[in-house]
PDB file of C-alpha atoms in Angstrom:
ATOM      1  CA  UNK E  61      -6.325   5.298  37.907  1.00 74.00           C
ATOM      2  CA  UNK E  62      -9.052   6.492  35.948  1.00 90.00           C
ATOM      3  CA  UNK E  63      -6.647   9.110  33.874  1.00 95.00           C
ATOM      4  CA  UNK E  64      -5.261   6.171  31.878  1.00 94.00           C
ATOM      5  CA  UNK E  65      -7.819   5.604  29.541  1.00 95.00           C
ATOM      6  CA  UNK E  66      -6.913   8.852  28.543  1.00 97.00           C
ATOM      7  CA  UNK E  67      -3.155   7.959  27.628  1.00 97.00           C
ATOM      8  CA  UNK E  68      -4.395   6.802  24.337  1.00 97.00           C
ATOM      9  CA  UNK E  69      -5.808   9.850  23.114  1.00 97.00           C
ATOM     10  CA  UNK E  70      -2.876  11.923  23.693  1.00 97.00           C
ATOM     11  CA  UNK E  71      -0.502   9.569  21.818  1.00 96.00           C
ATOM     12  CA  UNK E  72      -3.007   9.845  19.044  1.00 97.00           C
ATOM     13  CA  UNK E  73      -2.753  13.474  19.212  1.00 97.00           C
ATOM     14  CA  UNK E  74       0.672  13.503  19.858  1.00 97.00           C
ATOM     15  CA  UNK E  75       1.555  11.565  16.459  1.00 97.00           C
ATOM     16  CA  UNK E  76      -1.230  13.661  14.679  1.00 97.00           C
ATOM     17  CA  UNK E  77       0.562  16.600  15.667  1.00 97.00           C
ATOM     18  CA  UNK E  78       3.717  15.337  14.168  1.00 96.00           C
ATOM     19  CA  UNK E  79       2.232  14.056  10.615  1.00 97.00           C
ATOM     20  CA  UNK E  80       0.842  17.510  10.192  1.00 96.00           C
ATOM     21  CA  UNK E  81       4.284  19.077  10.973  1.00 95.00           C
ATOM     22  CA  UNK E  82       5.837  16.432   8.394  1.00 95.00           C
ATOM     23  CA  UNK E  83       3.178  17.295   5.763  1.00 94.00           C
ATOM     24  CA  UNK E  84       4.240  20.446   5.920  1.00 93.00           C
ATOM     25  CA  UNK E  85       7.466  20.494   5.555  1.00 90.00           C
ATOM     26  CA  UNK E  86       7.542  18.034   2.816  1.00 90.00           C
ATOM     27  CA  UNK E  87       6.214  21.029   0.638  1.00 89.00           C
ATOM     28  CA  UNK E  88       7.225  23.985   2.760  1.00 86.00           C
ATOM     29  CA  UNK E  89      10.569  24.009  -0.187  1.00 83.00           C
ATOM     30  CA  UNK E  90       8.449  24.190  -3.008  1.00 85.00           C
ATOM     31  CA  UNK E  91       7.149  28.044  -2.019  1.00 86.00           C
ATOM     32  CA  UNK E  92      10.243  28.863  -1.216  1.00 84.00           C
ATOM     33  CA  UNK E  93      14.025  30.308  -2.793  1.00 82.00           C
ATOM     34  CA  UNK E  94      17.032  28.158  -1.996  1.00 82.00           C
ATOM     35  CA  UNK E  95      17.793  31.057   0.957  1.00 80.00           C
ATOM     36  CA  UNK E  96      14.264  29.940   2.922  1.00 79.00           C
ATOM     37  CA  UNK E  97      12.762  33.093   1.503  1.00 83.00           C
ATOM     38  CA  UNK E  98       8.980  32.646   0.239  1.00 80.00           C
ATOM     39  CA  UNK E  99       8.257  33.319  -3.395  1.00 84.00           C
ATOM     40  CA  UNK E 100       5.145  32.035  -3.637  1.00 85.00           C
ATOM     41  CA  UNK E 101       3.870  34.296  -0.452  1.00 88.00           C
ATOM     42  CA  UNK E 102       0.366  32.812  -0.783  1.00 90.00           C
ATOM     43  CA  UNK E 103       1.038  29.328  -0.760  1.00 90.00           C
ATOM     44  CA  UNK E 104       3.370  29.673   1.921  1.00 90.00           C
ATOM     45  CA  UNK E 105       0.456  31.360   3.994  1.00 92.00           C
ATOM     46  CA  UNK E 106      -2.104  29.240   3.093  1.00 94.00           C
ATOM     47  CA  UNK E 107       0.048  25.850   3.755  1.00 93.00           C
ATOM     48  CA  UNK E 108       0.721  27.483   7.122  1.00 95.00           C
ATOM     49  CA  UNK E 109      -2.656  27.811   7.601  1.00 96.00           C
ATOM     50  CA  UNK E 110      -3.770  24.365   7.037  1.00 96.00           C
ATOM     51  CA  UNK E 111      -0.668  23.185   9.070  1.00 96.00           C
ATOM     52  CA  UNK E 112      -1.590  25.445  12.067  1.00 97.00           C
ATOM     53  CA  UNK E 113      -5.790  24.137  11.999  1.00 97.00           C
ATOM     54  CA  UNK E 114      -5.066  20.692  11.838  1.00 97.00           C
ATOM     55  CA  UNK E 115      -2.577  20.847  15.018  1.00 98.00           C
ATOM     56  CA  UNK E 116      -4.913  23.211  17.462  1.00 98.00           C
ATOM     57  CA  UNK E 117      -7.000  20.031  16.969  1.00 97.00           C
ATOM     58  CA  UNK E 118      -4.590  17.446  18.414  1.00 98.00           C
ATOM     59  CA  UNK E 119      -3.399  20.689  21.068  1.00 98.00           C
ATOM     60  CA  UNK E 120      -7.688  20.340  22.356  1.00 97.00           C
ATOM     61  CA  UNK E 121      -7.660  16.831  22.924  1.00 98.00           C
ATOM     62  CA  UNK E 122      -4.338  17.931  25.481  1.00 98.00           C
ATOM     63  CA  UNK E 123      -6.412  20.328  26.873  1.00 98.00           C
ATOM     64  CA  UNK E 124      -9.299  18.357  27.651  1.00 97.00           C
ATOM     65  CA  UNK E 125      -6.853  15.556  28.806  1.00 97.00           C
ATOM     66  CA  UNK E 126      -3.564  16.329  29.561  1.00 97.00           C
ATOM     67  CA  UNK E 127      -3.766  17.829  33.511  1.00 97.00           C
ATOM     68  CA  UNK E 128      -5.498  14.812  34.455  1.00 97.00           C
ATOM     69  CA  UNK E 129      -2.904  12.276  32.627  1.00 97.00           C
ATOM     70  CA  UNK E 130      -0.299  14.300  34.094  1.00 97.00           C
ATOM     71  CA  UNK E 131      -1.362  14.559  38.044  1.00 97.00           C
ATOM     72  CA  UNK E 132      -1.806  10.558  37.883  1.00 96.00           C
ATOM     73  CA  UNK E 133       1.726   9.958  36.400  1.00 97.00           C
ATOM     74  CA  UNK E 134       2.716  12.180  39.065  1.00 97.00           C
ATOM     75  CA  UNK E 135       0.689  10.898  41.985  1.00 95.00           C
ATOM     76  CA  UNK E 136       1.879   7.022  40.950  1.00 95.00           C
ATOM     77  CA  UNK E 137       5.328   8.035  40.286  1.00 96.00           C
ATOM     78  CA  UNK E 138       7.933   7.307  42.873  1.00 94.00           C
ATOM     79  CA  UNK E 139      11.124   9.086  44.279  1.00 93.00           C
ATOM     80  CA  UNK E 140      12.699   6.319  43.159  1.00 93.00           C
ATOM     81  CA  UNK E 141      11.416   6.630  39.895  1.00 95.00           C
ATOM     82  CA  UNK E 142      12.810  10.487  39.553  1.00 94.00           C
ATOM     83  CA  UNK E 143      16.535   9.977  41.217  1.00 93.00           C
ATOM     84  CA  UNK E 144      17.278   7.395  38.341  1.00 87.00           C
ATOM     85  CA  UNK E 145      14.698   4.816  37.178  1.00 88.00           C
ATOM     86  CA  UNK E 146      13.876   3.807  33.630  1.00 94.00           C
ATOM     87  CA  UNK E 147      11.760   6.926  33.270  1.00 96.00           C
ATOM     88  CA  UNK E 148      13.587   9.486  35.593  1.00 96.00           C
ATOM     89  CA  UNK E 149      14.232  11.360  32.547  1.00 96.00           C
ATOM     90  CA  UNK E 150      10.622  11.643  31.228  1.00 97.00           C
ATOM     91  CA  UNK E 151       9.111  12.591  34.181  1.00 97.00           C
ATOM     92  CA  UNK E 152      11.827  15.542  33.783  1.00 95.00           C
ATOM     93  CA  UNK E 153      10.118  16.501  30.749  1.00 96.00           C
ATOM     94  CA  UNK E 154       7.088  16.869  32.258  1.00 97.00           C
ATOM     95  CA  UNK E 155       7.424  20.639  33.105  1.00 97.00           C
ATOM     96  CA  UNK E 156       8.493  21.454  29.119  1.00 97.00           C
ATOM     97  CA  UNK E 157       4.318  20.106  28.830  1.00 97.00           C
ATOM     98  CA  UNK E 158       2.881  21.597  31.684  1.00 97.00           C
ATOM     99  CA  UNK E 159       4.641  24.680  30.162  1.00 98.00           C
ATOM    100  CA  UNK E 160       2.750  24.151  26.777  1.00 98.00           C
ATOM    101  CA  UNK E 161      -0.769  23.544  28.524  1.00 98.00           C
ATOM    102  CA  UNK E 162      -0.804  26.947  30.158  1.00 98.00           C
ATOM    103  CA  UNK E 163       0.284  28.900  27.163  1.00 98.00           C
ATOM    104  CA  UNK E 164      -2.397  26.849  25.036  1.00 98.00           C
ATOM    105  CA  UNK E 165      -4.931  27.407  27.798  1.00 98.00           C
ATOM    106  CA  UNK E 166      -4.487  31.030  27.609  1.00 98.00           C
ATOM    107  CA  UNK E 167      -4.508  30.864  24.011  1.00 97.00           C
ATOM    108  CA  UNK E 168      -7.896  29.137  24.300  1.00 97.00           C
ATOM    109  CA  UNK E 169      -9.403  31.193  27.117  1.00 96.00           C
ATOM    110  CA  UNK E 170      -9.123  34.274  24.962  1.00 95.00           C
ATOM    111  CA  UNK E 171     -10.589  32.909  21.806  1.00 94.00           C
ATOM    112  CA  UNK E 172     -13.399  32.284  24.322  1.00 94.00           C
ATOM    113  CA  UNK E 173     -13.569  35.666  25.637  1.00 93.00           C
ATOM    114  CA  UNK E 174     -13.697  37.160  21.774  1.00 91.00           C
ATOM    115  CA  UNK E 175     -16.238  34.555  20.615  1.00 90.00           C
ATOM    116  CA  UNK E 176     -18.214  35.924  23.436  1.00 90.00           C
ATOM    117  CA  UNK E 177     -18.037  39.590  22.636  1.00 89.00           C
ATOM    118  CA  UNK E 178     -18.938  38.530  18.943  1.00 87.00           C
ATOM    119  CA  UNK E 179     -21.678  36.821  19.913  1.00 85.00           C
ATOM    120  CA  UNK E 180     -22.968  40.148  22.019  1.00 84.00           C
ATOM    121  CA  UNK E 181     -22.119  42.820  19.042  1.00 80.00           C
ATOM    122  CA  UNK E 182     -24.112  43.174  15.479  1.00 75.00           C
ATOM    123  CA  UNK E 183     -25.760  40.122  14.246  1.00 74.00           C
ATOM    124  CA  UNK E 184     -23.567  38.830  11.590  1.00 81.00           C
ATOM    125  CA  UNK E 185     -20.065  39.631  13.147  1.00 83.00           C
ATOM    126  CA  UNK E 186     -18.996  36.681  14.133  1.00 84.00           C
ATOM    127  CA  UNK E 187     -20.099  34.954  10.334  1.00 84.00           C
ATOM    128  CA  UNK E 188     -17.566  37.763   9.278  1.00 86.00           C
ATOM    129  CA  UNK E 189     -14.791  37.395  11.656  1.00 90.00           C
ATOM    130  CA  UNK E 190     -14.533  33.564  13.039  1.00 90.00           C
ATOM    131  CA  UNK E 191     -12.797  32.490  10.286  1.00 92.00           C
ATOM    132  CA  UNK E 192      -9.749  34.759  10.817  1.00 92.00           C
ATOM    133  CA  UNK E 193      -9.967  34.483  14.338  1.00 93.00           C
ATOM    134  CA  UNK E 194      -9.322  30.917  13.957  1.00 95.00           C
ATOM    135  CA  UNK E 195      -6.356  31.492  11.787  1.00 96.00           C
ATOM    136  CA  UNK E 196      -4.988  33.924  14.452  1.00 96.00           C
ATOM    137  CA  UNK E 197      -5.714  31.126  17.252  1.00 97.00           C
ATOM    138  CA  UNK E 198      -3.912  28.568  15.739  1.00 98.00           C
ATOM    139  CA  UNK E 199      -0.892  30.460  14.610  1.00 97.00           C
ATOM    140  CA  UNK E 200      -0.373  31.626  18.312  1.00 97.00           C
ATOM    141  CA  UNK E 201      -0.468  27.754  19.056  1.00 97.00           C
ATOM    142  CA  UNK E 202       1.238  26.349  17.020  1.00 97.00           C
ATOM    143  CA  UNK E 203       4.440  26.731  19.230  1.00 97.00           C
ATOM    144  CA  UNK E 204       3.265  25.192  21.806  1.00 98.00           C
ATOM    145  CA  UNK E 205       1.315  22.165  19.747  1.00 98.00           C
ATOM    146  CA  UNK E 206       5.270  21.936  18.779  1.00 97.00           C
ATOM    147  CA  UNK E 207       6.217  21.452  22.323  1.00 97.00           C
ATOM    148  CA  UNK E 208       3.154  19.305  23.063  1.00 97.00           C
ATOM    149  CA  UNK E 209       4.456  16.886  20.192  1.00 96.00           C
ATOM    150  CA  UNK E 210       7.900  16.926  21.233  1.00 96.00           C
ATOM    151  CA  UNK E 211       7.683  16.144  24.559  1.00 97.00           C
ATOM    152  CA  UNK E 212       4.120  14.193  25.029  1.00 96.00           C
ATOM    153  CA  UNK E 213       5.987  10.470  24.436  1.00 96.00           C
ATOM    154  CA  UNK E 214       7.582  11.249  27.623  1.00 97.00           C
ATOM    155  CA  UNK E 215       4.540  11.570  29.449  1.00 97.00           C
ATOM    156  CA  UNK E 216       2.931   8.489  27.180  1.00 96.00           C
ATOM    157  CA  UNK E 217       5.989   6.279  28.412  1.00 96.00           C
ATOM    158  CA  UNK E 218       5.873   7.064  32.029  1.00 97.00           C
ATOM    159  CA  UNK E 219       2.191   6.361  31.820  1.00 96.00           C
ATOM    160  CA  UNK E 220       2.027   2.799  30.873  1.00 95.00           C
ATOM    161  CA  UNK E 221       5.502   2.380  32.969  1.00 96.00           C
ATOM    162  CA  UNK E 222       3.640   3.606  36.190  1.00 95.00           C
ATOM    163  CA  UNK E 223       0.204   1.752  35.406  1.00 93.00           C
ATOM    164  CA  UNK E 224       1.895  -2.060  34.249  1.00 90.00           C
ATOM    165  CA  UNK E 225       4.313  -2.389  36.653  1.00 86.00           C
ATOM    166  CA  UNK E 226       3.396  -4.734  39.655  1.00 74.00           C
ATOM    167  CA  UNK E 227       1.953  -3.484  42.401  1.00 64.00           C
ATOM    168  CA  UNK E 228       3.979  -3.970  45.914  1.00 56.00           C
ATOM    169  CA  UNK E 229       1.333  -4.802  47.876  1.00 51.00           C
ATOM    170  CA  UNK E 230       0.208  -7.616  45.698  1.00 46.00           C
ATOM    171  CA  UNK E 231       1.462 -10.757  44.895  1.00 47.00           C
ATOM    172  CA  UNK E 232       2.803 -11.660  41.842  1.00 44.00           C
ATOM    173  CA  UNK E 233       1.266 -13.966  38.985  1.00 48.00           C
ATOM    174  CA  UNK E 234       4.376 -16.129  39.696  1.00 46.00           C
ATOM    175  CA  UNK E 235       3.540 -15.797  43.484  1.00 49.00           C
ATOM    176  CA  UNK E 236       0.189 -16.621  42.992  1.00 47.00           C
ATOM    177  CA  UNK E 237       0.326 -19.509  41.021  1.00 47.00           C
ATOM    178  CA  UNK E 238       3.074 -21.238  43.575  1.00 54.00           C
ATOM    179  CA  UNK E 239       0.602 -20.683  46.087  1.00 44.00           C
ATOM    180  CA  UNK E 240      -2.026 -22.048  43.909  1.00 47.00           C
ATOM    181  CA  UNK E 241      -0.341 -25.316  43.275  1.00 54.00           C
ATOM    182  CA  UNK E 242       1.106 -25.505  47.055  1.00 52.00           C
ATOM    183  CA  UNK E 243      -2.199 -25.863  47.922  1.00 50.00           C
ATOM    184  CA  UNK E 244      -3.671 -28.031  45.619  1.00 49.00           C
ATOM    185  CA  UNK E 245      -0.963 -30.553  46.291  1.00 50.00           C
ATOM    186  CA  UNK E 246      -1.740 -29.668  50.552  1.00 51.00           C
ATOM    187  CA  UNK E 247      -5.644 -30.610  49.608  1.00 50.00           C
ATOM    188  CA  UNK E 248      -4.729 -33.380  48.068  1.00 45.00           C
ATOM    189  CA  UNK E 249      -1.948 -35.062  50.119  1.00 44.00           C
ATOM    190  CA  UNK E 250      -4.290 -34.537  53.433  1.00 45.00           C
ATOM    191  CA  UNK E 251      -7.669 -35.823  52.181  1.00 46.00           C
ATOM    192  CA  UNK E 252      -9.341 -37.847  54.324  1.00 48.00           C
ATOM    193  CA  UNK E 253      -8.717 -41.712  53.294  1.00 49.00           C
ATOM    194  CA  UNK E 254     -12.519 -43.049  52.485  1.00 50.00           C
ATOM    195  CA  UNK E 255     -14.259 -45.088  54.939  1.00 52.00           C
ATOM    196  CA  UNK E 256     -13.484 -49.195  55.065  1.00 52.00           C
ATOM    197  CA  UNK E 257     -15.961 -51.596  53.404  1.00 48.00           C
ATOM    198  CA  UNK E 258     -17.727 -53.134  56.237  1.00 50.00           C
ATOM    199  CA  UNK E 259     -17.524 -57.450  55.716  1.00 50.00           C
ATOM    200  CA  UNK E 260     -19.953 -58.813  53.888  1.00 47.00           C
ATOM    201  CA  UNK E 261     -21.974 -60.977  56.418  1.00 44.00           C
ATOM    202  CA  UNK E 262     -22.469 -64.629  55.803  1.00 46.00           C
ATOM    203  CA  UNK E 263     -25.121 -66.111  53.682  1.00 44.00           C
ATOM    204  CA  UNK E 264     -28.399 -67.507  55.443  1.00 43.00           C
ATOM    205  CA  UNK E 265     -29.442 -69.455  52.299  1.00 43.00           C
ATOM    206  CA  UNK E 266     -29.085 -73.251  52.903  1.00 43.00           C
ATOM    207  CA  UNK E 267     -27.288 -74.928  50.671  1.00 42.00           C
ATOM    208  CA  UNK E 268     -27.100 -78.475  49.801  1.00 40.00           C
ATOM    209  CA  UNK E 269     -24.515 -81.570  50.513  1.00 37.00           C
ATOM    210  CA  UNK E 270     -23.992 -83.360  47.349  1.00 36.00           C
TER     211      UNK E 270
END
């Protein structure tokens, strides 16, 4: 189970996800009229902006990790566990993120493909352009680093349900210390008894009569 060192990280960027989603709409009001409408069209953008950049951070480290995570939830998980176990329902949500990945994959892929061709036109293009590609990138993502955040503790609690339950085809602790003690007491009750003390043979010194 090698993916679950990886379980971690996404519940890190799961939560980061979130906070920058909360930070922004703890000021998201402020540029706006009491209809929703922006009046301060600026701020509005640029808070968006920042909102959007530090979420297609926490949306790389689901990239990177996320398929993997997901197979070996899948792979451990039983059918048991998806008719009506303690995580039946997250492992239901798991489609809402593989959903997410793709979209955010495709997102990514074609970033690639444009760094690429700015990389292979006039020197200085992509100094000119990067920035607003960036802006573009995360905007398109930000949906889906929504959807990531929203659904990911599902995945994070199926995770550690799948990896700390016991396994079947070992014993338990409790299993293993009865047999522990059954056979300390077995050593100990069929020792072998220690070999008799031969007589001490009688004493050749003479001794006198009074």
């Amino acid at each position: 189970m090698a993916w679950r060192q990886h379980v971690p990280a996404l519940a890190s960027a799961s939560a980061g996800i979130k906070q920058a989603e909360d930070a922004w709409d703890a000021v998201s009001d402020y540029f706006c009229d009491h209809d929703g409408w922006p009046v301060d069209e600026k701020g509005y953008a640029d808070g968006k902006v920042v909102r959007d950049a530090q979420a297609w951070k926490h949306v790389k480290v689901f990239l990177a990790h996320g398929p993997e995570v997901l197979a070996g939830v899948r792979a451990a998980a039983t059918g048991a566990d998806y008719l009506g176990g303690p995580i039946s329902e997250d492992l239901r949500r798991l489609s809402s993120i593989d959903a997410a990945l793709n979209r955010a994959g495709q997102i990514q892929r074609e970033w690639d493909d444009v760094m690429t061709i700015m990389d292979g036109s006039l020197p200085g293009t992509r100094a000119l352009y990067e920035g607003r590609a960036q802006e573009i990138r995360n905007a398109e993502g930000w949906h889906d680093a929504h959807e990531l955040s929203l659904h990911s503790p599902a995945l994070v609690r199926a995770a550690e349900y799948v990896t700390n339950r016991p396994d079947p085809d070992q014993p338990s602790q409790t299993e293993r210390a009865r047999v522990a003690l059954t056979r300390s007491a077995s050593g100990t009750s069929t020792a072998p008894p220690p070999p008799p003390v031969p007589p001490a043979s009688p004493s050749t010194t003479p001794h006198r009569s009074r």
